Amino acid sequence: MPERGLLVSAPGKVILHGEHAVVHGKAALAVALGLRTFLRLRHGGGGRLCVCLPGVGVRREWDVAELRVLRDRIAADFDESKSPSVEQLDVLKEFAGIAADASAPDSLAVLAFLYMCLAISAKYGDVPSVDIAVWSELPTGAGLGSSAAYAVCLAAALLHACRAISCPLKDGEATARWTEEEMTLINSWAFQGERVIHGNPSGVDNAVGTWGGALRYQSGKITSLKRVPTLRILLTNTKVPRSTKVLVAGVKEKIVKFPAIMNPVLDSIDAISQECQSVLEAMPTNPSPEYYPVLEELFDINQHHLNVIGVGHPSLDRLCRVTASHGLHSKLTGAGGGGCGITLLPPDATPLAVEAAKRDLCACGFECWETDIGAPGVTLHSSSSLNAEVLHALAES
Amino acid sequence: MPERGLLVSAPGKVILHGEHAVVHGKAALAVALGLRTFLRLRHGGGGRLCVCLPGVGVRREWDVAELRVLRDRIAADFDESKSPSVEQLDVLKEFAGIAADASAPDSLAVLAFLYMCLAISAKYGDVPSVDIAVWSELPTGAGLGSSAAYAVCLAAALLHACRAISCPLKDGEATARWTEEEMTLINSWAFQGERVIHGNPSGVDNAVGTWGGALRYQSGKITSLKRVPTLRILLTNTKVPRSTKVLVAGVKEKIVKFPAIMNPVLDSIDAISQECQSVLEAMPTNPSPEYYPVLEELFDINQHHLNVIGVGHPSLDRLCRVTASHGLHSKLTGAGGGGCGITLLPPDATPLAVEAAKRDLCACGFECWETDIGAPGVTLHSSSSLNAEVLHALAES
């Protein structure tokens, strides 16, 4: 397999409960999404390093010898425990022809790629002569952890190319996962990639991308839930653009304006995350319908609370109303003010009801995916285990 | 005036904030409604006591001498500080031909009338030979304090007929109100009437009917707000029937099921009542539009909270949505689960927007009144100060 290349994937994430409250020290539950990012690594022979990101229109190629020189210029303090320095990133931007204040996904993806490649190779081996293609089922900028899934895939592939981690996929196996120790290393390097892209990320997204399942995040501490069932959901993007920064500031303002009214709401949201965690940890892997009413009730309550703290939006009200008309329960996920919502699909939701809900959501101009949460984290794949669409997208590069 | 008769009115009430939370020891704000109950007392000469309630189809007449005998049978412990006894009420029911388990408004209205008439006359004078007609702008059974407004009017009229209170209306005056001391007496006898009708009322409705304006109620303690502006509102009856008892039990059940999630919501509602009280007490009598956004925000937040504690209803969601489409903010008032909603009408709401909102609410099958809150309590009227509709309704008797 190392000779023939590598196929890796990592999941996106959604916040199940605790968005915004987490900014104020409360718990949040983040879960791995069934929509994934896929990476194909091929060993090249020509002393070139190629990266191709068909989703954002990127195709870049560098001379490995040139990258070695570049690496040695900035290698003084490559360390996965330290943030990439401004100086390092400035040198990389200049090298790659990226504007100093670039913020477009394609520029940040190339920058993270270069940083991770040079930093990992500085620590574990030589700059690899490989072709890397990455393609994602996740939309970018929708709060679904697409940058983290990208960074996790890159970290796994580059650590593997530098022989810092093994290749656990045995012949004849469809998928395989790394050891806990290897995943810890992948996660820490993925966090470096996230730092390049986001500056000061929480680390939740890359943790979900690496470990999968569900994580609890509170005051900087990330813990995996003991066990998590796989739950079917609809993920709906209202496509209403919003600024997370403005929404976070609005919540802060409301808390300052009405502390006695708003602080109890944050306490209630915290208790919802706790209750949801307990319910999820008590659910069997393939839960029967009777587990769902509590999850649905928690969705409904939190959706009201999110409206109270001012991050609702008429498009999200509409999403909830449309799904409610089919007996399904939804809440916004992430920043709110538009963006995405999730809808639980209990096992007894009829395919007809689900199809009707999807049709009605699309009729609102929303984009809608039927997928699941609680998905596995970073995974190695045999090419026969990937579907044709993914293989085709990766081959186009 | 005593010779020519008496015209009295008392307002209904709505809960502005704190419904349901009040059951759990939190504060509630009750405000007097612009919709009123009117009573006309005429001194008769034929030794008869007549009561006519055209709204509930009641017309009863008794011989005063017969009532004196009845009174003496049960007069042992008439006292406005003690609840009417089951024995007293059983005797009155038998006398009036009311079934032991009667609960229809007409039966309870006759029973309260008889009790109040005999009890007040036992304490202050003779059974009066009068004709009393009562008519109300308030729908019954909609949580708008119609029974309390009735009891307040009756208490004032009967106390006046027995010369226990004065007639403060001077010739040429349109309206007049009693002294604090007289209103305290009216309120305590109105509470007796409420006890006949409701068994174990909180006393808030009759207090609002007596004092008007706005009252805070918490853990059995009723206090008047220092001052209250008159605020224009739409009062909308969804006409969806509901059981207050079932709704109260449902809230209790949710608190028991999710104490850590629900108790903070009750705390937040308590803080909303407190904040609203502060805002109202700081408002001038004719408030300008800039005072309204906070009141509207508190409406929106509380409406979400009421949904969280499980007393919302699709009809109330619809009411809120319809008024929101005209830029107006609404919440349910009272028990919820249907019933009534109130909509704030800021001074800068255009007549066109208000008319459009009313038309759209009526198109939903709702009944809608444009009225105000913060109305005066029990009031004496000259007949020229009452509008033709009221005089006509009272004259029909």
PDB file of N, CA and C in Angstrom, chain B residues 252-329:
ATOM      1  N   LYS B 252     -45.338  21.077  35.422  1.00  0.00           N
ATOM      2  CA  LYS B 252     -44.785  20.400  36.602  1.00  0.00           C
ATOM      3  C   LYS B 252     -44.002  19.153  36.178  1.00  0.00           C
ATOM      4  N   GLU B 253     -44.620  18.385  35.279  1.00  0.00           N
ATOM      5  CA  GLU B 253     -44.014  17.144  34.784  1.00  0.00           C
ATOM      6  C   GLU B 253     -42.673  17.418  34.101  1.00  0.00           C
ATOM      7  N   LYS B 254     -42.623  18.491  33.314  1.00  0.00           N
ATOM      8  CA  LYS B 254     -41.371  18.831  32.614  1.00  0.00           C
ATOM      9  C   LYS B 254     -40.291  19.216  33.619  1.00  0.00           C
ATOM     10  N   ILE B 255     -40.688  19.929  34.666  1.00  0.00           N
ATOM     11  CA  ILE B 255     -39.710  20.352  35.676  1.00  0.00           C
ATOM     12  C   ILE B 255     -39.149  19.129  36.398  1.00  0.00           C
ATOM     13  N   VAL B 256     -40.033  18.178  36.667  1.00  0.00           N
ATOM     14  CA  VAL B 256     -39.590  16.953  37.343  1.00  0.00           C
ATOM     15  C   VAL B 256     -38.681  16.131  36.418  1.00  0.00           C
ATOM     16  N   LYS B 257     -39.021  16.122  35.126  1.00  0.00           N
ATOM     17  CA  LYS B 257     -38.267  15.327  34.150  1.00  0.00           C
ATOM     18  C   LYS B 257     -36.886  15.933  33.890  1.00  0.00           C
ATOM     19  N   PHE B 258     -36.833  17.262  33.730  1.00  0.00           N
ATOM     20  CA  PHE B 258     -35.580  17.958  33.381  1.00  0.00           C
ATOM     21  C   PHE B 258     -35.337  19.129  34.349  1.00  0.00           C
ATOM     22  N   PRO B 259     -35.115  18.850  35.626  1.00  0.00           N
ATOM     23  CA  PRO B 259     -35.000  19.989  36.567  1.00  0.00           C
ATOM     24  C   PRO B 259     -33.867  20.952  36.211  1.00  0.00           C
ATOM     25  N   ALA B 260     -32.731  20.414  35.789  1.00  0.00           N
ATOM     26  CA  ALA B 260     -31.575  21.292  35.521  1.00  0.00           C
ATOM     27  C   ALA B 260     -31.794  22.140  34.275  1.00  0.00           C
ATOM     28  N   ILE B 261     -32.672  21.684  33.381  1.00  0.00           N
ATOM     29  CA  ILE B 261     -32.970  22.456  32.171  1.00  0.00           C
ATOM     30  C   ILE B 261     -34.110  23.443  32.443  1.00  0.00           C
ATOM     31  N   MET B 262     -35.117  23.027  33.193  1.00  0.00           N
ATOM     32  CA  MET B 262     -36.334  23.838  33.351  1.00  0.00           C
ATOM     33  C   MET B 262     -36.231  24.887  34.456  1.00  0.00           C
ATOM     34  N   ASN B 263     -35.602  24.553  35.572  1.00  0.00           N
ATOM     35  CA  ASN B 263     -35.557  25.543  36.655  1.00  0.00           C
ATOM     36  C   ASN B 263     -34.891  26.853  36.229  1.00  0.00           C
ATOM     37  N   PRO B 264     -33.782  26.806  35.461  1.00  0.00           N
ATOM     38  CA  PRO B 264     -33.225  28.087  34.989  1.00  0.00           C
ATOM     39  C   PRO B 264     -34.201  28.873  34.107  1.00  0.00           C
ATOM     40  N   VAL B 265     -35.062  28.164  33.375  1.00  0.00           N
ATOM     41  CA  VAL B 265     -36.032  28.869  32.525  1.00  0.00           C
ATOM     42  C   VAL B 265     -37.024  29.636  33.400  1.00  0.00           C
ATOM     43  N   LEU B 266     -37.436  29.013  34.502  1.00  0.00           N
ATOM     44  CA  LEU B 266     -38.328  29.722  35.436  1.00  0.00           C
ATOM     45  C   LEU B 266     -37.609  30.933  36.043  1.00  0.00           C
ATOM     46  N   ASP B 267     -36.320  30.772  36.352  1.00  0.00           N
ATOM     47  CA  ASP B 267     -35.538  31.905  36.875  1.00  0.00           C
ATOM     48  C   ASP B 267     -35.490  33.033  35.849  1.00  0.00           C
ATOM     49  N   SER B 268     -35.322  32.657  34.594  1.00  0.00           N
ATOM     50  CA  SER B 268     -35.253  33.663  33.535  1.00  0.00           C
ATOM     51  C   SER B 268     -36.598  34.381  33.402  1.00  0.00           C
ATOM     52  N   ILE B 269     -37.701  33.636  33.500  1.00  0.00           N
ATOM     53  CA  ILE B 269     -39.034  34.256  33.433  1.00  0.00           C
ATOM     54  C   ILE B 269     -39.218  35.226  34.604  1.00  0.00           C
ATOM     55  N   ASP B 270     -38.753  34.816  35.779  1.00  0.00           N
ATOM     56  CA  ASP B 270     -38.834  35.680  36.958  1.00  0.00           C
ATOM     57  C   ASP B 270     -38.098  37.001  36.699  1.00  0.00           C
ATOM     58  N   ALA B 271     -36.925  36.886  36.091  1.00  0.00           N
ATOM     59  CA  ALA B 271     -36.129  38.082  35.797  1.00  0.00           C
ATOM     60  C   ALA B 271     -36.816  38.949  34.734  1.00  0.00           C
ATOM     61  N   ILE B 272     -37.546  38.306  33.813  1.00  0.00           N
ATOM     62  CA  ILE B 272     -38.302  39.069  32.806  1.00  0.00           C
ATOM     63  C   ILE B 272     -39.387  39.902  33.491  1.00  0.00           C
ATOM     64  N   SER B 273     -40.117  39.286  34.435  1.00  0.00           N
ATOM     65  CA  SER B 273     -41.156  40.029  35.164  1.00  0.00           C
ATOM     66  C   SER B 273     -40.528  41.216  35.894  1.00  0.00           C
ATOM     67  N   GLN B 274     -39.383  40.977  36.514  1.00  0.00           N
ATOM     68  CA  GLN B 274     -38.699  42.033  37.262  1.00  0.00           C
ATOM     69  C   GLN B 274     -38.282  43.165  36.326  1.00  0.00           C
ATOM     70  N   GLU B 275     -37.690  42.773  35.196  1.00  0.00           N
ATOM     71  CA  GLU B 275     -37.219  43.776  34.224  1.00  0.00           C
ATOM     72  C   GLU B 275     -38.406  44.574  33.668  1.00  0.00           C
ATOM     73  N   CYS B 276     -39.491  43.855  33.357  1.00  0.00           N
ATOM     74  CA  CYS B 276     -40.668  44.524  32.805  1.00  0.00           C
ATOM     75  C   CYS B 276     -41.238  45.504  33.820  1.00  0.00           C
ATOM     76  N   GLN B 277     -41.283  45.094  35.090  1.00  0.00           N
ATOM     77  CA  GLN B 277     -41.771  45.996  36.140  1.00  0.00           C
ATOM     78  C   GLN B 277     -40.918  47.274  36.183  1.00  0.00           C
ATOM     79  N   SER B 278     -39.612  47.114  36.147  1.00  0.00           N
ATOM     80  CA  SER B 278     -38.723  48.285  36.190  1.00  0.00           C
ATOM     81  C   SER B 278     -38.984  49.208  35.002  1.00  0.00           C
ATOM     82  N   VAL B 279     -39.130  48.600  33.818  1.00  0.00           N
ATOM     83  CA  VAL B 279     -39.361  49.408  32.619  1.00  0.00           C
ATOM     84  C   VAL B 279     -40.692  50.153  32.733  1.00  0.00           C
ATOM     85  N   LEU B 280     -41.747  49.442  33.153  1.00  0.00           N
ATOM     86  CA  LEU B 280     -43.078  50.071  33.252  1.00  0.00           C
ATOM     87  C   LEU B 280     -43.058  51.212  34.264  1.00  0.00           C
ATOM     88  N   GLU B 281     -42.369  50.983  35.395  1.00  0.00           N
ATOM     89  CA  GLU B 281     -42.361  52.011  36.435  1.00  0.00           C
ATOM     90  C   GLU B 281     -41.549  53.235  36.029  1.00  0.00           C
ATOM     91  N   ALA B 282     -40.664  53.031  35.044  1.00  0.00           N
ATOM     92  CA  ALA B 282     -39.844  54.160  34.582  1.00  0.00           C
ATOM     93  C   ALA B 282     -40.473  54.888  33.389  1.00  0.00           C
ATOM     94  N   MET B 283     -41.575  54.317  32.854  1.00  0.00           N
ATOM     95  CA  MET B 283     -42.188  54.902  31.656  1.00  0.00           C
ATOM     96  C   MET B 283     -43.103  56.060  32.028  1.00  0.00           C
ATOM     97  N   PRO B 284     -43.133  57.120  31.209  1.00  0.00           N
ATOM     98  CA  PRO B 284     -44.129  58.168  31.435  1.00  0.00           C
ATOM     99  C   PRO B 284     -45.524  57.654  31.076  1.00  0.00           C
ATOM    100  N   THR B 285     -46.562  58.417  31.443  1.00  0.00           N
ATOM    101  CA  THR B 285     -47.944  57.964  31.231  1.00  0.00           C
ATOM    102  C   THR B 285     -48.231  57.728  29.745  1.00  0.00           C
ATOM    103  N   ASN B 286     -47.740  58.628  28.904  1.00  0.00           N
ATOM    104  CA  ASN B 286     -47.928  58.444  27.462  1.00  0.00           C
ATOM    105  C   ASN B 286     -46.569  58.197  26.821  1.00  0.00           C
ATOM    106  N   PRO B 287     -46.103  56.959  26.903  1.00  0.00           N
ATOM    107  CA  PRO B 287     -44.716  56.686  26.532  1.00  0.00           C
ATOM    108  C   PRO B 287     -44.459  56.864  25.035  1.00  0.00           C
ATOM    109  N   SER B 288     -43.302  57.367  24.711  1.00  0.00           N
ATOM    110  CA  SER B 288     -42.881  57.521  23.317  1.00  0.00           C
ATOM    111  C   SER B 288     -42.334  56.180  22.811  1.00  0.00           C
ATOM    112  N   PRO B 289     -42.202  56.056  21.473  1.00  0.00           N
ATOM    113  CA  PRO B 289     -41.853  54.744  20.888  1.00  0.00           C
ATOM    114  C   PRO B 289     -40.563  54.136  21.433  1.00  0.00           C
ATOM    115  N   GLU B 290     -39.607  54.974  21.868  1.00  0.00           N
ATOM    116  CA  GLU B 290     -38.315  54.381  22.240  1.00  0.00           C
ATOM    117  C   GLU B 290     -38.390  53.478  23.470  1.00  0.00           C
ATOM    118  N   TYR B 291     -39.503  53.519  24.212  1.00  0.00           N
ATOM    119  CA  TYR B 291     -39.637  52.627  25.366  1.00  0.00           C
ATOM    120  C   TYR B 291     -40.035  51.211  24.960  1.00  0.00           C
ATOM    121  N   TYR B 292     -40.507  51.070  23.729  1.00  0.00           N
ATOM    122  CA  TYR B 292     -41.132  49.801  23.357  1.00  0.00           C
ATOM    123  C   TYR B 292     -40.191  48.651  22.999  1.00  0.00           C
ATOM    124  N   PRO B 293     -39.037  48.915  22.357  1.00  0.00           N
ATOM    125  CA  PRO B 293     -38.214  47.769  21.961  1.00  0.00           C
ATOM    126  C   PRO B 293     -37.887  46.810  23.103  1.00  0.00           C
ATOM    127  N   VAL B 294     -37.624  47.332  24.305  1.00  0.00           N
ATOM    128  CA  VAL B 294     -37.329  46.427  25.425  1.00  0.00           C
ATOM    129  C   VAL B 294     -38.559  45.599  25.770  1.00  0.00           C
ATOM    130  N   LEU B 295     -39.721  46.249  25.829  1.00  0.00           N
ATOM    131  CA  LEU B 295     -40.954  45.502  26.133  1.00  0.00           C
ATOM    132  C   LEU B 295     -41.192  44.419  25.086  1.00  0.00           C
ATOM    133  N   GLU B 296     -40.915  44.758  23.821  1.00  0.00           N
ATOM    134  CA  GLU B 296     -41.117  43.792  22.739  1.00  0.00           C
ATOM    135  C   GLU B 296     -40.132  42.633  22.852  1.00  0.00           C
ATOM    136  N   GLU B 297     -38.904  42.956  23.204  1.00  0.00           N
ATOM    137  CA  GLU B 297     -37.883  41.909  23.356  1.00  0.00           C
ATOM    138  C   GLU B 297     -38.281  40.963  24.501  1.00  0.00           C
ATOM    139  N   LEU B 298     -38.784  41.529  25.595  1.00  0.00           N
ATOM    140  CA  LEU B 298     -39.201  40.690  26.725  1.00  0.00           C
ATOM    141  C   LEU B 298     -40.383  39.801  26.322  1.00  0.00           C
ATOM    142  N   PHE B 299     -41.290  40.337  25.510  1.00  0.00           N
ATOM    143  CA  PHE B 299     -42.395  39.518  24.979  1.00  0.00           C
ATOM    144  C   PHE B 299     -41.836  38.327  24.201  1.00  0.00           C
ATOM    145  N   ASP B 300     -40.923  38.613  23.274  1.00  0.00           N
ATOM    146  CA  ASP B 300     -40.371  37.550  22.415  1.00  0.00           C
ATOM    147  C   ASP B 300     -39.670  36.477  23.246  1.00  0.00           C
ATOM    148  N   ILE B 301     -38.856  36.920  24.197  1.00  0.00           N
ATOM    149  CA  ILE B 301     -38.103  35.961  25.014  1.00  0.00           C
ATOM    150  C   ILE B 301     -39.070  35.089  25.810  1.00  0.00           C
ATOM    151  N   ASN B 302     -40.047  35.737  26.443  1.00  0.00           N
ATOM    152  CA  ASN B 302     -40.964  34.962  27.283  1.00  0.00           C
ATOM    153  C   ASN B 302     -41.806  34.000  26.450  1.00  0.00           C
ATOM    154  N   GLN B 303     -42.166  34.416  25.253  1.00  0.00           N
ATOM    155  CA  GLN B 303     -42.936  33.518  24.390  1.00  0.00           C
ATOM    156  C   GLN B 303     -42.122  32.248  24.094  1.00  0.00           C
ATOM    157  N   HIS B 304     -40.826  32.411  23.849  1.00  0.00           N
ATOM    158  CA  HIS B 304     -39.966  31.229  23.660  1.00  0.00           C
ATOM    159  C   HIS B 304     -39.937  30.373  24.938  1.00  0.00           C
ATOM    160  N   HIS B 305     -39.786  31.036  26.078  1.00  0.00           N
ATOM    161  CA  HIS B 305     -39.729  30.288  27.339  1.00  0.00           C
ATOM    162  C   HIS B 305     -41.031  29.512  27.576  1.00  0.00           C
ATOM    163  N   LEU B 306     -42.154  30.138  27.250  1.00  0.00           N
ATOM    164  CA  LEU B 306     -43.448  29.476  27.466  1.00  0.00           C
ATOM    165  C   LEU B 306     -43.574  28.258  26.554  1.00  0.00           C
ATOM    166  N   ASN B 307     -42.986  28.360  25.366  1.00  0.00           N
ATOM    167  CA  ASN B 307     -42.928  27.176  24.496  1.00  0.00           C
ATOM    168  C   ASN B 307     -42.044  26.099  25.120  1.00  0.00           C
ATOM    169  N   VAL B 308     -40.924  26.525  25.697  1.00  0.00           N
ATOM    170  CA  VAL B 308     -39.999  25.560  26.310  1.00  0.00           C
ATOM    171  C   VAL B 308     -40.685  24.802  27.447  1.00  0.00           C
ATOM    172  N   ILE B 309     -41.472  25.511  28.262  1.00  0.00           N
ATOM    173  CA  ILE B 309     -42.112  24.810  29.382  1.00  0.00           C
ATOM    174  C   ILE B 309     -43.384  24.078  28.944  1.00  0.00           C
ATOM    175  N   GLY B 310     -43.657  24.133  27.645  1.00  0.00           N
ATOM    176  CA  GLY B 310     -44.678  23.232  27.099  1.00  0.00           C
ATOM    177  C   GLY B 310     -46.090  23.774  27.049  1.00  0.00           C
ATOM    178  N   VAL B 311     -46.262  25.107  27.126  1.00  0.00           N
ATOM    179  CA  VAL B 311     -47.625  25.632  27.096  1.00  0.00           C
ATOM    180  C   VAL B 311     -47.916  26.422  25.818  1.00  0.00           C
ATOM    181  N   GLY B 312     -47.065  26.223  24.813  1.00  0.00           N
ATOM    182  CA  GLY B 312     -47.335  26.836  23.513  1.00  0.00           C
ATOM    183  C   GLY B 312     -48.419  26.070  22.769  1.00  0.00           C
ATOM    184  N   HIS B 313     -48.720  26.531  21.589  1.00  0.00           N
ATOM    185  CA  HIS B 313     -49.716  25.852  20.747  1.00  0.00           C
ATOM    186  C   HIS B 313     -49.538  26.384  19.323  1.00  0.00           C
ATOM    187  N   PRO B 314     -49.744  25.519  18.316  1.00  0.00           N
ATOM    188  CA  PRO B 314     -49.603  26.005  16.935  1.00  0.00           C
ATOM    189  C   PRO B 314     -50.425  27.267  16.662  1.00  0.00           C
ATOM    190  N   SER B 315     -51.601  27.382  17.295  1.00  0.00           N
ATOM    191  CA  SER B 315     -52.437  28.580  17.059  1.00  0.00           C
ATOM    192  C   SER B 315     -51.731  29.827  17.592  1.00  0.00           C
ATOM    193  N   LEU B 316     -51.012  29.676  18.692  1.00  0.00           N
ATOM    194  CA  LEU B 316     -50.280  30.816  19.269  1.00  0.00           C
ATOM    195  C   LEU B 316     -49.040  31.134  18.430  1.00  0.00           C
ATOM    196  N   ASP B 317     -48.386  30.081  17.910  1.00  0.00           N
ATOM    197  CA  ASP B 317     -47.263  30.313  16.979  1.00  0.00           C
ATOM    198  C   ASP B 317     -47.748  31.132  15.793  1.00  0.00           C
ATOM    199  N   ARG B 318     -48.925  30.739  15.324  1.00  0.00           N
ATOM    200  CA  ARG B 318     -49.480  31.415  14.153  1.00  0.00           C
ATOM    201  C   ARG B 318     -49.791  32.877  14.479  1.00  0.00           C
ATOM    202  N   LEU B 319     -50.397  33.092  15.637  1.00  0.00           N
ATOM    203  CA  LEU B 319     -50.706  34.456  16.104  1.00  0.00           C
ATOM    204  C   LEU B 319     -49.417  35.303  16.103  1.00  0.00           C
ATOM    205  N   CYS B 320     -48.349  34.739  16.677  1.00  0.00           N
ATOM    206  CA  CYS B 320     -47.074  35.486  16.771  1.00  0.00           C
ATOM    207  C   CYS B 320     -46.522  35.763  15.371  1.00  0.00           C
ATOM    208  N   ARG B 321     -46.640  34.772  14.487  1.00  0.00           N
ATOM    209  CA  ARG B 321     -46.103  34.911  13.143  1.00  0.00           C
ATOM    210  C   ARG B 321     -46.872  35.967  12.356  1.00  0.00           C
ATOM    211  N   VAL B 322     -48.195  35.924  12.497  1.00  0.00           N
ATOM    212  CA  VAL B 322     -49.033  36.893  11.770  1.00  0.00           C
ATOM    213  C   VAL B 322     -48.699  38.308  12.234  1.00  0.00           C
ATOM    214  N   THR B 323     -48.612  38.524  13.534  1.00  0.00           N
ATOM    215  CA  THR B 323     -48.349  39.885  14.013  1.00  0.00           C
ATOM    216  C   THR B 323     -46.909  40.290  13.680  1.00  0.00           C
ATOM    217  N   ALA B 324     -45.976  39.335  13.739  1.00  0.00           N
ATOM    218  CA  ALA B 324     -44.582  39.653  13.392  1.00  0.00           C
ATOM    219  C   ALA B 324     -44.483  40.125  11.944  1.00  0.00           C
ATOM    220  N   SER B 325     -45.349  39.562  11.091  1.00  0.00           N
ATOM    221  CA  SER B 325     -45.296  39.959   9.676  1.00  0.00           C
ATOM    222  C   SER B 325     -45.740  41.411   9.508  1.00  0.00           C
ATOM    223  N   HIS B 326     -46.357  41.986  10.555  1.00  0.00           N
ATOM    224  CA  HIS B 326     -46.712  43.408  10.528  1.00  0.00           C
ATOM    225  C   HIS B 326     -45.822  44.208  11.483  1.00  0.00           C
ATOM    226  N   GLY B 327     -44.700  43.597  11.886  1.00  0.00           N
ATOM    227  CA  GLY B 327     -43.748  44.301  12.744  1.00  0.00           C
ATOM    228  C   GLY B 327     -44.173  44.379  14.199  1.00  0.00           C
ATOM    229  N   LEU B 328     -45.124  43.524  14.598  1.00  0.00           N
ATOM    230  CA  LEU B 328     -45.650  43.586  15.967  1.00  0.00           C
ATOM    231  C   LEU B 328     -45.246  42.340  16.758  1.00  0.00           C
ATOM    232  N   HIS B 329     -45.086  42.519  18.068  1.00  0.00           N
ATOM    233  CA  HIS B 329     -44.581  41.438  18.924  1.00  0.00           C
ATOM    234  C   HIS B 329     -45.677  40.945  19.868  1.00  0.00           C
TER     235      HIS B 329
END
